[in-house]
XYZ file of C-alpha atoms in Angstrom:
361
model
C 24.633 -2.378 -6.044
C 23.817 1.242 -5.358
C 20.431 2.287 -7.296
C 20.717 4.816 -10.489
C 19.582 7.580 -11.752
C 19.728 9.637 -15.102
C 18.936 13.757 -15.571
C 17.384 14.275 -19.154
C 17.924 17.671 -20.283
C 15.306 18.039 -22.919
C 13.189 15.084 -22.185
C 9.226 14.783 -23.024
C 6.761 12.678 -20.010
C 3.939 10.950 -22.039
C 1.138 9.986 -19.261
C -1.895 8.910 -21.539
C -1.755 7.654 -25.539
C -3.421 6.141 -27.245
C -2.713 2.025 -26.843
C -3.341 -1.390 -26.324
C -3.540 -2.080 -22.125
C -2.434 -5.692 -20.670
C -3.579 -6.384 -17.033
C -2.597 -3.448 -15.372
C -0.334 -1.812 -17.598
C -0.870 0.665 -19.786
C 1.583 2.735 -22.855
C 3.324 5.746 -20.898
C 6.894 6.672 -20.674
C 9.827 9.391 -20.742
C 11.493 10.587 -23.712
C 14.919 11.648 -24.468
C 15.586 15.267 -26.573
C 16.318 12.829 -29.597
C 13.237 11.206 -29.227
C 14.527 7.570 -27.764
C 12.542 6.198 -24.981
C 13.942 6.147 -21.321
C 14.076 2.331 -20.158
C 14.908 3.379 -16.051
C 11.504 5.699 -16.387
C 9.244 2.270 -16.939
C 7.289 1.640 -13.812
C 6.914 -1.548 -12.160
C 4.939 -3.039 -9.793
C 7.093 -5.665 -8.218
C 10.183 -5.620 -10.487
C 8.627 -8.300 -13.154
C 5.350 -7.112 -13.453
C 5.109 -3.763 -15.244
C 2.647 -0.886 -14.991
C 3.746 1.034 -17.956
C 4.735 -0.387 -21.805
C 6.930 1.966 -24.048
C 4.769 3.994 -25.730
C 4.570 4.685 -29.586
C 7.761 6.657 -31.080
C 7.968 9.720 -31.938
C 6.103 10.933 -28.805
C 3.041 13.061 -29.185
C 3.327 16.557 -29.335
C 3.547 18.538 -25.929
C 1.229 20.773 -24.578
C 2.742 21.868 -22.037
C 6.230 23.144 -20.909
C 7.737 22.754 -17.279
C 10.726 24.803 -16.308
C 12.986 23.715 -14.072
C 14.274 20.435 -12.809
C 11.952 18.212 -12.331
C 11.608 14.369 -10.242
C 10.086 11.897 -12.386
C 8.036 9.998 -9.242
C 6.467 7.126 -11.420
C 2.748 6.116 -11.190
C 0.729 8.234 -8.507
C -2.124 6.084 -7.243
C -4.901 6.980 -5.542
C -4.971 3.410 -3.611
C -3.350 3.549 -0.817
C -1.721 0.744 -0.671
C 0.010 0.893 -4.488
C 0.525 4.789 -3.094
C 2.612 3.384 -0.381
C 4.729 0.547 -2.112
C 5.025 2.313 -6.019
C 4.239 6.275 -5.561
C 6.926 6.281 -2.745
C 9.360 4.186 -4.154
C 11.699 7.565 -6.322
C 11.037 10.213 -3.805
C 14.869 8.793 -2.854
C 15.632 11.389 -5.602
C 15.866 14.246 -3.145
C 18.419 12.935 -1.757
C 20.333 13.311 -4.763
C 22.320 16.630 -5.613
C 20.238 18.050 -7.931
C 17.901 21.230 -6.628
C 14.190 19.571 -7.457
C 11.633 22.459 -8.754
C 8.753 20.107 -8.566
C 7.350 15.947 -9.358
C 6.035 14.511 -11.852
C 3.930 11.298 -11.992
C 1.627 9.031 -14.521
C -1.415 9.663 -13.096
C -3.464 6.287 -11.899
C -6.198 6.495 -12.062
C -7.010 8.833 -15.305
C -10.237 9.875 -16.812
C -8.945 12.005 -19.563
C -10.675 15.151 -17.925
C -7.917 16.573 -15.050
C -4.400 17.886 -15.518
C -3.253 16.721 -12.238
C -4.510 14.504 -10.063
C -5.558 16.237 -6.650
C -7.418 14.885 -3.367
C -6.459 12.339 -1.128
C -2.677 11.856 -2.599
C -1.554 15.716 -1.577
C -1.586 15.021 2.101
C 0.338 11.670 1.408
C 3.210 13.645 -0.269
C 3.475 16.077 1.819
C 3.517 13.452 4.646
C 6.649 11.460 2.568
C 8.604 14.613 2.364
C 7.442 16.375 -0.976
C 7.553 20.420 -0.386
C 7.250 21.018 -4.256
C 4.487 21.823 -6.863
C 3.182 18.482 -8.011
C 1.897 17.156 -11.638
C 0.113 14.191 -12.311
C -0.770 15.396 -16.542
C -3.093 13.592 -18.322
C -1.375 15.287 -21.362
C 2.259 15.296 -22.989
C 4.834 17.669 -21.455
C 8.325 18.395 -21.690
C 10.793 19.237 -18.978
C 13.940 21.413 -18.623
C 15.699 18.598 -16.871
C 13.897 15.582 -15.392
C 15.913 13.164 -12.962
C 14.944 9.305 -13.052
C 15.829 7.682 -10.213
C 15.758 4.139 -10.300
C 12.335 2.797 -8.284
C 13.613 1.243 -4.759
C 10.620 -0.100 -3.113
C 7.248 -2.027 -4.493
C 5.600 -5.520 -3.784
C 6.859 -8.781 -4.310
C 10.851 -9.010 -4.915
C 10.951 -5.210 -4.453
C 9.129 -5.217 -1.066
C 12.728 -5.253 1.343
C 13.361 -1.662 -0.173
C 16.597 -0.490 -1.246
C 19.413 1.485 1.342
C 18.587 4.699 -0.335
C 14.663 4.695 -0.409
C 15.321 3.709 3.181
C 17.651 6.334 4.551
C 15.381 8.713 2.668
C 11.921 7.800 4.135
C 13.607 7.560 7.940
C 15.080 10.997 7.245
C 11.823 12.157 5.482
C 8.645 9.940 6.154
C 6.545 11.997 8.839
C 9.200 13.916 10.034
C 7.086 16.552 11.694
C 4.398 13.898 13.210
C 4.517 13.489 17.159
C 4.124 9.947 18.311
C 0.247 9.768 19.973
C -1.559 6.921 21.426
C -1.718 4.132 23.316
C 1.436 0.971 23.175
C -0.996 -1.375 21.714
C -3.115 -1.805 18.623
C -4.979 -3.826 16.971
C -5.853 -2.696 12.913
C -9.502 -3.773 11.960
C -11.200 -3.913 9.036
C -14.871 -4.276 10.453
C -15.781 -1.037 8.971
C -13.842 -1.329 5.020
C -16.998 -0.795 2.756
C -18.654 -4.975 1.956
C -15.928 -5.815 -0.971
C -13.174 -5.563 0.751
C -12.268 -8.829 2.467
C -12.312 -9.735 6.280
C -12.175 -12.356 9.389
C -15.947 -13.174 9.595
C -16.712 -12.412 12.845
C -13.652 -9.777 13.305
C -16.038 -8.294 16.065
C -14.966 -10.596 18.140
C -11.352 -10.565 18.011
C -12.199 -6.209 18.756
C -14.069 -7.498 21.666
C -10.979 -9.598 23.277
C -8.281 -7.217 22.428
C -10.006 -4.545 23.857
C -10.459 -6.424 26.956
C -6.272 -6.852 26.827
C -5.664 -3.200 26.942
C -5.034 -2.944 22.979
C -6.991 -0.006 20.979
C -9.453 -0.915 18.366
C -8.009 1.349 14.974
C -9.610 1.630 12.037
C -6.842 3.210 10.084
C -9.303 4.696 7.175
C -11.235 7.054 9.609
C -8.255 9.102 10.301
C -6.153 10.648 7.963
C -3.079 9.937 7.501
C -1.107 12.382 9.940
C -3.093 10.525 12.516
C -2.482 7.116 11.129
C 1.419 7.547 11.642
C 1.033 9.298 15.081
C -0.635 5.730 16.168
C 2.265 4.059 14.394
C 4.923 5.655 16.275
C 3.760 5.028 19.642
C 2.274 2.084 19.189
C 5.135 -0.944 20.438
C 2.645 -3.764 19.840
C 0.768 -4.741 16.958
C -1.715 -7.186 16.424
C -3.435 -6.782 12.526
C -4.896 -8.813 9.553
C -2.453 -8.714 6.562
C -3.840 -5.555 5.330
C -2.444 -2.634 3.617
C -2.421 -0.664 6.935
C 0.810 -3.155 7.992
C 2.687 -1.758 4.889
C 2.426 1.796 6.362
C 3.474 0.450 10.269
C 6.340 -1.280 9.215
C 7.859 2.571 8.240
C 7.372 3.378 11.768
C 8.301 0.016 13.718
C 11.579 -0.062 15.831
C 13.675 -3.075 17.006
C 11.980 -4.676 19.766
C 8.415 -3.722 18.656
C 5.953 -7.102 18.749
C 4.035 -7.326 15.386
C 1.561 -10.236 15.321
C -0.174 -11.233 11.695
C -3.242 -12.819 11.827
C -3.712 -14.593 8.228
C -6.897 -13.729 6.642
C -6.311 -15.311 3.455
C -4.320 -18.078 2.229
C -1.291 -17.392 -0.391
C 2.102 -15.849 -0.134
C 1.077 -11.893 0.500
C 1.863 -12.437 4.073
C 5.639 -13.195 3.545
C 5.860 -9.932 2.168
C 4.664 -8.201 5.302
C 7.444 -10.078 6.974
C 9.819 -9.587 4.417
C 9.033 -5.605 4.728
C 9.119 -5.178 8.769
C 12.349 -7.541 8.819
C 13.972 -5.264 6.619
C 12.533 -2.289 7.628
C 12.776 -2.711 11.411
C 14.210 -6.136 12.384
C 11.399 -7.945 13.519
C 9.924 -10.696 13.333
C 6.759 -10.964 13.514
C 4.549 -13.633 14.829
C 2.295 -15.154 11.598
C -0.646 -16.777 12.713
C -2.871 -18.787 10.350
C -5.494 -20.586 11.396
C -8.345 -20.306 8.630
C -11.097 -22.829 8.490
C -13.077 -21.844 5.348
C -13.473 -19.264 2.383
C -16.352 -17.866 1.056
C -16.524 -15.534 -2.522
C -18.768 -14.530 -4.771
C -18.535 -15.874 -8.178
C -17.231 -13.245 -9.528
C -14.784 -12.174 -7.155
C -11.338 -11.671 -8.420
C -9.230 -14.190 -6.364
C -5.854 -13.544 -7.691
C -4.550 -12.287 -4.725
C -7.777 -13.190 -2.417
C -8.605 -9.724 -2.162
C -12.466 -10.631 -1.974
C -12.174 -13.261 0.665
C -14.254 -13.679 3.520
C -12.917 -16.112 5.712
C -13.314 -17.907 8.907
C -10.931 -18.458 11.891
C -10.405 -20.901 14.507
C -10.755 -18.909 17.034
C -9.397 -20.893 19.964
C -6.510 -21.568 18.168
C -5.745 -18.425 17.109
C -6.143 -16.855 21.018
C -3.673 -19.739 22.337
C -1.172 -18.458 19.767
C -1.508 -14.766 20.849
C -1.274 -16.405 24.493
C 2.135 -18.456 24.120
C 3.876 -15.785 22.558
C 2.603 -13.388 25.154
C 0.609 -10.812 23.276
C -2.847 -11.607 25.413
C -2.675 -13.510 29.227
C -6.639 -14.706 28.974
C -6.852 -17.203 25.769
C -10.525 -18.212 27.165
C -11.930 -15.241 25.394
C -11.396 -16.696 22.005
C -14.377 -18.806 21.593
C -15.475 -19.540 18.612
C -18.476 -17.895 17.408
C -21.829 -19.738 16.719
C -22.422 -20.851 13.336
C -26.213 -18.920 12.989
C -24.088 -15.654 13.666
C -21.547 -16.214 10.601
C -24.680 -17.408 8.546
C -26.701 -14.382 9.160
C -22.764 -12.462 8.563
C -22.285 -14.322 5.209
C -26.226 -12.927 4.357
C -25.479 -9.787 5.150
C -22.651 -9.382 2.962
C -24.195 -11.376 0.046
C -27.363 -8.704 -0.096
C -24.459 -5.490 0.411
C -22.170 -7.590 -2.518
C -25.448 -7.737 -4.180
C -24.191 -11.905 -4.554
C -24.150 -14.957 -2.264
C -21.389 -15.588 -0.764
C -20.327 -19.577 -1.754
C -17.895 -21.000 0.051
C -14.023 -21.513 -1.793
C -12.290 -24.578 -1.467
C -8.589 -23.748 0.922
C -5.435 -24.483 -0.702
């Protein structure tokens, strides 16, 4: 079923009232000229779990007026990854027939203080195709005409995408980014600030790729121009399930290699494979050969995003080996137990908490 869309002539955008949050949803929505709340505009995450409640009828008074036809865009994150997979996922709207003046988003996060929310998330537009004035407002406006589109992309269920988010992000999604770099890559997360989990020991998976020809990337030191130049010349990739992969499958072609290396245990990596399979065709190569978990106690584990976890190493290279991403598996010893003690120490003193190891599913 094709996706929909409605233009509101007359409609008001609340973005931040005054309500009762649940997880990570909050009271913001789209009004109607007769005051009647806008179902399509409610935000999702990954089709079940919303992001945004109906908030309180009658809306609050606007401040503001915007002339014009507008895009309603949804929730604009400052993450990256919910950038990618929720900010992304109405820009299809362009594609529609309307002439779009400008987008409008719930701003996430909020303090109350900013109109609009600026920074990192202008380059990331502009990189997914947006060539119009932007609001993010913290306070109620109304709009000329504001077109919903229905959301095509997000996590979970929603992760395959939908055939018009996709023709619009091949058409649009770094259009006017040159391919640069080398054929292989490996994405690290050796230098993600302590709370973000990793591979104990990652070093040493660096060390033996870079020994296969592959190039170390660290995806957060470049922005994001860069980021997708290394995506689109890169054929093979070797990567943690990370938030970088979300970004690689845009750029992956049929016949690319993509090899996961599991970090954590859990179902997050079947959506990886779920997005490059629809994305690209491919299949790529899950690998998941995790020994233990370590957390702090009061690390949120939900989704395992605060894991630290250890790898059999051997294992892991003999996997690369057979399905011919490396030729010399020997480098993939496993690392002495002193060095991932005085690893685990460092991170408990930077986490400001031990690190105690987590039973594996």
């Amino acid at each position: 079923m094709p996706l929909s869309h409605l233009v509101v002539d007359g409609a008001t955008v609340v973005s931040l009232v005054e309500g009762k949050t649940k997880g990570v949803s909050r009271p913001a929505g789209v009004f109607d000229a007769a005051g009647n709340a806008v179902p399509l505009a409610q935000c999702s995450r990954d089709g079940r779990q919303r992001v945004t409640t109906p908030p309180p009828a009658p809306p609050p008074a606007a401040t503001r007026h915007l002339s014009g036809t507008w895009l309603f865009g949804g929730m604009l994150y400052a993450h990256f990854g919910h950038f990618l997979c929720e900010s992304t996922a109405r820009l299809w709207g362009f594609d529609l027939p309307e002439k779009i003046d400008g987008v409008i988003f719930h701003p996430k996060p909020t303090d109350g203080k900013t109109r609009r929310l600026t920074g990192p998330t202008q380059p990331w537009l502009a990189c997914a195709g947006v060539r119009v004035p932007v609001e993010a407002p913290v306070d109620t406006v109304t709009v000329d005409r504001l077109v919903i589109p229905e959301q095509g992309f997000g996590t979970g269920p929603m992760i395959a995408g939908r055939p018009e988010y996709h023709a619009y992000m091949r058409r649009a999604f770094g259009s006017d980014i040159a391919a640069e770099g080398p054929e292989r890559l490996y994405i690290s997360r050796t230098r993600l600030f302590s709370k973000r989990g990793r591979i104990l020991a990652e070093d040493r998976i660096e060390a033996a790729l870079a020994a296969e020809g592959y190039e170390v990337f660290h995806p957060q030191d470049h922005d994001i121009a860069v980021q997708i130049a290394r995506y689109k010349a890169a054929r093979t990739v070797i990567s943690t399930d990370c938030s970088a992969l979300h970004l690689a499958a845009f750029f992956a072609r049929a016949g690319d290699s993509v090899a996961i290396i599991a970090r954590r245990p859990g179902p997050t990596i079947h959506e990886f494979t779920t997005q490059y399979r629809a994305f690209a065709g491919i299949d790529p190569l899950v690998i998941d050969h995790l020994t233990g978990l370590y957390a702090t106690e009061t690390a949120r584990l939900a989704q395992m995003s605060e894991i630290y976890a250890t790898l059999d190493f051997p294992a892991t290279g003999a996997a690369l080996a057979a399905a011919g991403y490396i030729t010399d598996p020997a480098r993939w010893t496993a690392p002495p137990e002193a060095d991932l003690a005085a690893e685990r120490a460092r991170l408990s003193e930077r986490l400001d908490a031990p690190l105690r190891p987590v039973p594996l599913p």
